Short mmCIF file of C-alpha atoms and ligand atoms in Angstrom, two decimals:
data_model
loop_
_atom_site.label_atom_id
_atom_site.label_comp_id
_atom_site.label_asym_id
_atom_site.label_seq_id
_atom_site.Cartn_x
_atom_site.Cartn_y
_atom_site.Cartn_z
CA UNK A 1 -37.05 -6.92 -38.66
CA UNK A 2 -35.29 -10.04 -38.01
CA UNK A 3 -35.96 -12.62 -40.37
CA UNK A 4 -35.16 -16.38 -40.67
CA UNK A 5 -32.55 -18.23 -43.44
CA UNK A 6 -30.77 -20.84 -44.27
CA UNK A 7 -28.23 -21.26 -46.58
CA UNK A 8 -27.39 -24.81 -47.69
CA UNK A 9 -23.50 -25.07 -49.08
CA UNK A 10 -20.76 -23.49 -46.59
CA UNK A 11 -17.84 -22.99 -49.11
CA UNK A 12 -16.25 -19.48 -49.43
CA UNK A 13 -19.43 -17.59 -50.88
CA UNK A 14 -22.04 -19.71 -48.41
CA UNK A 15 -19.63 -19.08 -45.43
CA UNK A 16 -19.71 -15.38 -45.72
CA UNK A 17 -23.46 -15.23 -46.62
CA UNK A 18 -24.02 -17.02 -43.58
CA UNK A 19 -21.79 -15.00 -41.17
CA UNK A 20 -22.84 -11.77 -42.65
CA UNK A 21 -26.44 -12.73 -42.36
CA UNK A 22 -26.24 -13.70 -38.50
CA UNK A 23 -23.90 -10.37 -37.95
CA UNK A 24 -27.14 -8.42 -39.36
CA UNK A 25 -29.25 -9.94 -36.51
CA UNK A 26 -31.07 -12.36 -38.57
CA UNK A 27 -31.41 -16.15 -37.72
CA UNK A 28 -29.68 -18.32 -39.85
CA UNK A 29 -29.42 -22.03 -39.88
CA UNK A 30 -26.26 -22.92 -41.71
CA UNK A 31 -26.11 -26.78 -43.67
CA UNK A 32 -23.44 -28.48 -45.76
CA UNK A 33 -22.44 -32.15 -46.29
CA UNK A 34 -19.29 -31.39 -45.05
CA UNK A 35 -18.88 -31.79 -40.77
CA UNK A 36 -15.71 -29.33 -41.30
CA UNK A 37 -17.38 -26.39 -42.98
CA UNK A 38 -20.20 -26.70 -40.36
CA UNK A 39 -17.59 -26.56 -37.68
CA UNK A 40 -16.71 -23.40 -39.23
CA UNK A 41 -19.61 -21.61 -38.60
CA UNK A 42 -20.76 -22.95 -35.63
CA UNK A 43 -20.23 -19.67 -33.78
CA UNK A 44 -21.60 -17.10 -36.56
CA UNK A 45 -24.71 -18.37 -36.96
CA UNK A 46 -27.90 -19.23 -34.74
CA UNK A 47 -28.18 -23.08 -35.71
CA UNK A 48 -25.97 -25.33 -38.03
CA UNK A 49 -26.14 -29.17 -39.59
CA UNK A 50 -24.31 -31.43 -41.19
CA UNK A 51 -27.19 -32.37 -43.71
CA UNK A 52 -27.19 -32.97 -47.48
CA UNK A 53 -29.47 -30.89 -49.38
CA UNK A 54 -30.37 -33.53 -51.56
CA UNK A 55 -32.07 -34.93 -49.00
CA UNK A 56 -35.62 -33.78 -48.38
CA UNK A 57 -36.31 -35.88 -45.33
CA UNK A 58 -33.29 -34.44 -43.72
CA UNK A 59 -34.20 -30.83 -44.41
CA UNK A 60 -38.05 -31.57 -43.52
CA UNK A 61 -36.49 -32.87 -40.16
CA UNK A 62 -34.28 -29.81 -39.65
CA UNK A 63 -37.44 -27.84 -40.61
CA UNK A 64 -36.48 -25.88 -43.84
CA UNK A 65 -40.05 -25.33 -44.53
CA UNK A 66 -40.40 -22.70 -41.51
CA UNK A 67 -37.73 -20.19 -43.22
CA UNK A 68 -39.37 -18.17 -46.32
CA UNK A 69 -35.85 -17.43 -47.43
CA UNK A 70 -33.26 -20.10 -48.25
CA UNK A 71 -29.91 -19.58 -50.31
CA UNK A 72 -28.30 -22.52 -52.02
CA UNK A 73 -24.48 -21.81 -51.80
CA UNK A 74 -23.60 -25.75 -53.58
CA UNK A 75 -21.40 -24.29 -56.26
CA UNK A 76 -19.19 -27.20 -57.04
CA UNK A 77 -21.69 -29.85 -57.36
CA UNK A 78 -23.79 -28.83 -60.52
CA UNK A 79 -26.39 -31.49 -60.16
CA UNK A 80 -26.88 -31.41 -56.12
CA UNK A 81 -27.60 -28.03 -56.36
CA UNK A 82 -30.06 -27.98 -58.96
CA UNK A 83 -31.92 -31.18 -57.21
CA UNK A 84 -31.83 -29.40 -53.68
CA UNK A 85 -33.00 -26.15 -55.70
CA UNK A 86 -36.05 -28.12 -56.84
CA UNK A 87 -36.56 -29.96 -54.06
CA UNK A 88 -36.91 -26.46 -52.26
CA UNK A 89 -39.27 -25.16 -54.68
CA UNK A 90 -41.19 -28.12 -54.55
CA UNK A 91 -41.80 -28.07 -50.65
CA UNK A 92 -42.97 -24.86 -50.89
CA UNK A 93 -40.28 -22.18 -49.49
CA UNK A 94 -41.13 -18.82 -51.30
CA UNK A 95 -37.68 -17.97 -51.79
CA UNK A 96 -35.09 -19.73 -52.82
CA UNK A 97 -31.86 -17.70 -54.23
CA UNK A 98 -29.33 -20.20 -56.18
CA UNK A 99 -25.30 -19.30 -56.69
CA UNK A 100 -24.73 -20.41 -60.75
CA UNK A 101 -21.12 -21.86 -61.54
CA UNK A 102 -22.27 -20.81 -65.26
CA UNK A 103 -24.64 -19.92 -68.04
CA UNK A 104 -25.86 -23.38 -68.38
CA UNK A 105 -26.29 -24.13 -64.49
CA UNK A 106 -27.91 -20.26 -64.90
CA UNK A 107 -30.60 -21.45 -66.96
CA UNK A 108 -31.48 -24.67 -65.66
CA UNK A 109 -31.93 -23.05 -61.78
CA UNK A 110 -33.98 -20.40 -63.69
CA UNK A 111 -36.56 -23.24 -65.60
CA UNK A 112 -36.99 -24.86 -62.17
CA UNK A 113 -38.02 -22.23 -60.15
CA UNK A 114 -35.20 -20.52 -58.43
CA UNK A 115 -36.37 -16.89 -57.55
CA UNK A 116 -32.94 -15.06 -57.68
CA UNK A 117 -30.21 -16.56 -59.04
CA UNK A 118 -26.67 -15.17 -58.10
CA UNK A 119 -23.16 -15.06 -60.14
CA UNK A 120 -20.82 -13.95 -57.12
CA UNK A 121 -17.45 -14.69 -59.30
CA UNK A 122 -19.05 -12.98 -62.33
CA UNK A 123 -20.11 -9.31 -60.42
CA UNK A 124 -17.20 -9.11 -58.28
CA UNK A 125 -15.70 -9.46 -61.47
CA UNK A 126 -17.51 -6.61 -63.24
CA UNK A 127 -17.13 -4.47 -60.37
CA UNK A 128 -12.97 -4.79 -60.18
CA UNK A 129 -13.22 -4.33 -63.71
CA UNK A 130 -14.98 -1.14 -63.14
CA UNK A 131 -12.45 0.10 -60.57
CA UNK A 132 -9.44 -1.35 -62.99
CA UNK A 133 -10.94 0.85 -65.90
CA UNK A 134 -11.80 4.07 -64.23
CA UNK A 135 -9.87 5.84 -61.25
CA UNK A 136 -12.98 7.98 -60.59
CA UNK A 137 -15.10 4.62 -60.30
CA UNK A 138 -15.37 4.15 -56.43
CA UNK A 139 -18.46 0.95 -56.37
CA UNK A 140 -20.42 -0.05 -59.55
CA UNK A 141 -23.88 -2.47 -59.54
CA UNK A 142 -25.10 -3.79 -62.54
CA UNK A 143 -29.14 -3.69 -62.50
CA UNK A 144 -29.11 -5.59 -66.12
CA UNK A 145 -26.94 -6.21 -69.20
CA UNK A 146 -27.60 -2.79 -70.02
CA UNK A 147 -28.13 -0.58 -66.77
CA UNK A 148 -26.29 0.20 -63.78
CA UNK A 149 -25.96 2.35 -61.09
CA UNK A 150 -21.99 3.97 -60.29
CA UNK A 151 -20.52 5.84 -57.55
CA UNK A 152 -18.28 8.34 -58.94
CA UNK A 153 -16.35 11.11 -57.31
CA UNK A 154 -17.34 14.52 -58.55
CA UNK A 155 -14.58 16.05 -60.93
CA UNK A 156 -13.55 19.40 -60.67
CA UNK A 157 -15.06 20.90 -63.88
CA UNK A 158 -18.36 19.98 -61.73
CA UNK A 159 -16.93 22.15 -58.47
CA UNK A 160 -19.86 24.76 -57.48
CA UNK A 161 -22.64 23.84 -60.43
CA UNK A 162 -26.06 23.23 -59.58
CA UNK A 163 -27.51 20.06 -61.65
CA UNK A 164 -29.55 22.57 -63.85
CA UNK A 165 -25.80 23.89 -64.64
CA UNK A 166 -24.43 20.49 -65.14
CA UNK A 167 -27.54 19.11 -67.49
CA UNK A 168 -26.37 15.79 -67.11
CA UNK A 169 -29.62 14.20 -67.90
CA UNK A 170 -30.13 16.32 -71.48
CA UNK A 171 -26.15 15.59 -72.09
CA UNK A 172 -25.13 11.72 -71.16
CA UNK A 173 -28.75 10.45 -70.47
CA UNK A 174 -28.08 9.44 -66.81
CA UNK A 175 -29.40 10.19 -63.77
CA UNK A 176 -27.90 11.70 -60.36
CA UNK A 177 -29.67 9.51 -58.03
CA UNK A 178 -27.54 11.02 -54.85
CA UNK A 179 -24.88 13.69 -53.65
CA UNK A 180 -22.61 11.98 -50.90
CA UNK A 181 -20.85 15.24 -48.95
CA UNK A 182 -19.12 13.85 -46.41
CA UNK A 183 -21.33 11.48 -44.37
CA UNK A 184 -24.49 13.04 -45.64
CA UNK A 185 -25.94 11.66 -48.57
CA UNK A 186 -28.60 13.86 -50.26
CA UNK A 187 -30.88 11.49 -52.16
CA UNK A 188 -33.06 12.45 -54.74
CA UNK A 189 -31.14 15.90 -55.05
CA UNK A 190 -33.13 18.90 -56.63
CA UNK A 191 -32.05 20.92 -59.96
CA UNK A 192 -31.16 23.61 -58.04
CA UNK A 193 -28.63 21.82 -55.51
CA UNK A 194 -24.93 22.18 -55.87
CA UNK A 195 -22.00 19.94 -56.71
CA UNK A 196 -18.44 20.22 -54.64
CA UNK A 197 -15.25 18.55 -55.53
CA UNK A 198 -15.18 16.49 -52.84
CA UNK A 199 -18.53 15.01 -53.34
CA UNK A 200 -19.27 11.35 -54.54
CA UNK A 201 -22.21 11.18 -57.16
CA UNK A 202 -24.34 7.99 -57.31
CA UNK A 203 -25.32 7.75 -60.69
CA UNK A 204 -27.76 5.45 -62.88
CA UNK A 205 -27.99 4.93 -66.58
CA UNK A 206 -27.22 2.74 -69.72
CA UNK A 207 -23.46 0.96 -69.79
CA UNK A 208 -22.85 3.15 -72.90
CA UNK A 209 -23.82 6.16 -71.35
CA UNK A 210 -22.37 5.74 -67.74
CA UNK A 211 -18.74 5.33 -69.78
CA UNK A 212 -19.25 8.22 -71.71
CA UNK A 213 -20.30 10.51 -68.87
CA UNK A 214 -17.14 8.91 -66.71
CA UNK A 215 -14.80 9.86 -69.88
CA UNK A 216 -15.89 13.30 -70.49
CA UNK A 217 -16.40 14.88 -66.78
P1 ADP B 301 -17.43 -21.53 -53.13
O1 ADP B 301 -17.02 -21.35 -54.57
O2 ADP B 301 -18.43 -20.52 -52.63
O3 ADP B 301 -16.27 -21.73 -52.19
P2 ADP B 301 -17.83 -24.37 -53.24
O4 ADP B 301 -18.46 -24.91 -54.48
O5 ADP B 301 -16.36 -24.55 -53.08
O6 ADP B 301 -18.27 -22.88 -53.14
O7 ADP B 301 -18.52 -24.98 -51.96
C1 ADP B 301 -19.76 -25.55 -51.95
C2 ADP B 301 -20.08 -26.14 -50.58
O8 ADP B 301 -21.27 -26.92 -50.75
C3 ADP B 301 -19.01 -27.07 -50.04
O9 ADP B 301 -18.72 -26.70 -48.67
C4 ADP B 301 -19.64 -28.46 -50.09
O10 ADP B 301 -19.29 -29.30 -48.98
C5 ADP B 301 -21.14 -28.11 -50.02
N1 ADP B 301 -22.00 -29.13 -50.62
C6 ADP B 301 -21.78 -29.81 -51.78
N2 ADP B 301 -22.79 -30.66 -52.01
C7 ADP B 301 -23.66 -30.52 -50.98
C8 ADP B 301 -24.91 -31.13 -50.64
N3 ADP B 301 -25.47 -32.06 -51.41
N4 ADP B 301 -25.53 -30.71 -49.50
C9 ADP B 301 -24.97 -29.76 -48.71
N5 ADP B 301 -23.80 -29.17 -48.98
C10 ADP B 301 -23.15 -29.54 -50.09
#
C-alpha cells in the first residue's frame, strides 16, 4: 500500500531514506535547509522544499500534518533536531522516527516523544563487526542489547540432519527461524525438515548464545 513521508534533513542517511522510500512506490516529500541537498533529490522523490524544520509555520504550509509518518534525518544540528522532533510531536503526526548522533541526543528524542529512534552509524557498525568477526556471518540485526536475529550459512557437520538431529534449541538456546535453499526460503521450518550445506540458516537468540552456536557448528 503506498503510503505518504517525509523526511526532514537530506544529508547522507536522509538522502538515501528518501530515495529508497520513493523507489518503493511510496510518496515522499523531501525538506532540508539546504537549497543544494534539495536539488539533490529533486528527481527521487514525489515533492521536495527548501524549509527549516524548526519552523512550524513552514511545515504547516507545506502540510506535514497530512503524512502519519515523518523521519527526522538533522544529524548534525543536535538542538534543531530535537526542536523539529517536538514540534512534530506536538502537531500531532503519529510517527515520528529521529536519527541520534549519540546516547545523550538518544535520550532526549526519547523523553519528548519520538516513536523510533534510529542509530544508522552505530548498527551498520555492529553489523560489519559481525561480518569482521565471523566468516559464516552473512547479515546480522540486533532486536535489543541482548537479542538478535543472524543469517548464517549452514556448516557441513549440519549437511543432511533434520532439526530434531541438530537439537539446536536444547543445545545453544536459539531458534531456526528459516532455511534459505537457493531462492526458496522455508520459514518456520518443521523438526523433521533437513539441513544442506549450501543452505543459509536465519537464526534468533541471545548475543551469548548466537556466538557460541556460530563457534561450535
Ligand atoms: P548525515 O550524517 O546523514 O550525512 P548530516 O548531519 O550531515 O547527516 O546532515 C543533516 C542534514 O540536515 C543536512 O543536509 C542539513 O542541511 C540538514 N539540516 C540541518 N538543520 C536543518 C533544519 N533546521 N531544517 C532542515 N534541515 C536541516
Amino acid at each position: 500500500m503506498k503510503k505518504q513521508f517525509a523526511v526532514i534533513g537530506l544529508g547522507r542517511f536522509g538522502l538515501s531514506v528518501s530515495s529508497e522510500l520513493y523507489k518503493l512506490g511510496h510518496d515522499v516529500l523531501a525538506i532540508d535547509i539546504s537549497a543544494s541537498k534539495v536539488n539533490e533529490i529533486i528527481n527521487d522523490s514525489t515533492h521536495s522544499a527548501v524549509a527549516d524544520g524548526t519552523d512550524e509555520k513552514a511545515l504547516r504550509e507545506l502540510g506535514i500534518t497530512n503524512f502519519d509518518h515523518v523521519i527526522v534525518a538533522i544529524g548534525d544540528n543536535l538542538q534543531s533536531s530535537i526542536l523539529c522532533t517536538l514540534l512534530l510531536k506536538e502537531m500531532g503526526i503519529e510517527s515520528v522516527w529521529a536519527k541520534a548522533q549519540n546516547a545523550h541526543h538518544h535520550k532526549v528524542l526519547d523523553k519528548i516523544g519520538a516513536d523510533k529512534i534510529i542509530h544508522p552509524e552505530h548498527d551498520i557498525g555492529n553489523r560489519i563487526a559481525q561480518h569482521l568477526m565471523s566468516d559464516k556471518v552473512i547479515d546480522y540485526i540486533e532486536l535489543s542489547n541482548d537479542f538478535s536475529i543472524v543469517e548464517i550459512a549452514a556448516p557441513k557437520t549440519m549437511n543432511k540432519k533434520t532439526l530434531i538431529d541438530l537439537d539446536i534449541r536444547a543445545r545453544y538456546g536459539v531458534t531456526i527461524l528459516g532455511i534459505k535453499r537457493g531462492k526458496e526460503i522455508n520459514i518456520s521450518p518443521m523438526a523433521d525438515d533437513m539441513v544442506y550445506e549450501d543452505d543459509v540458516l536465519f537464526v534468533i537468540g541471545h548475543k551469548n548464545d548466537l556466538k557460541r552456536f556460530e563457534e561450535d557448528t
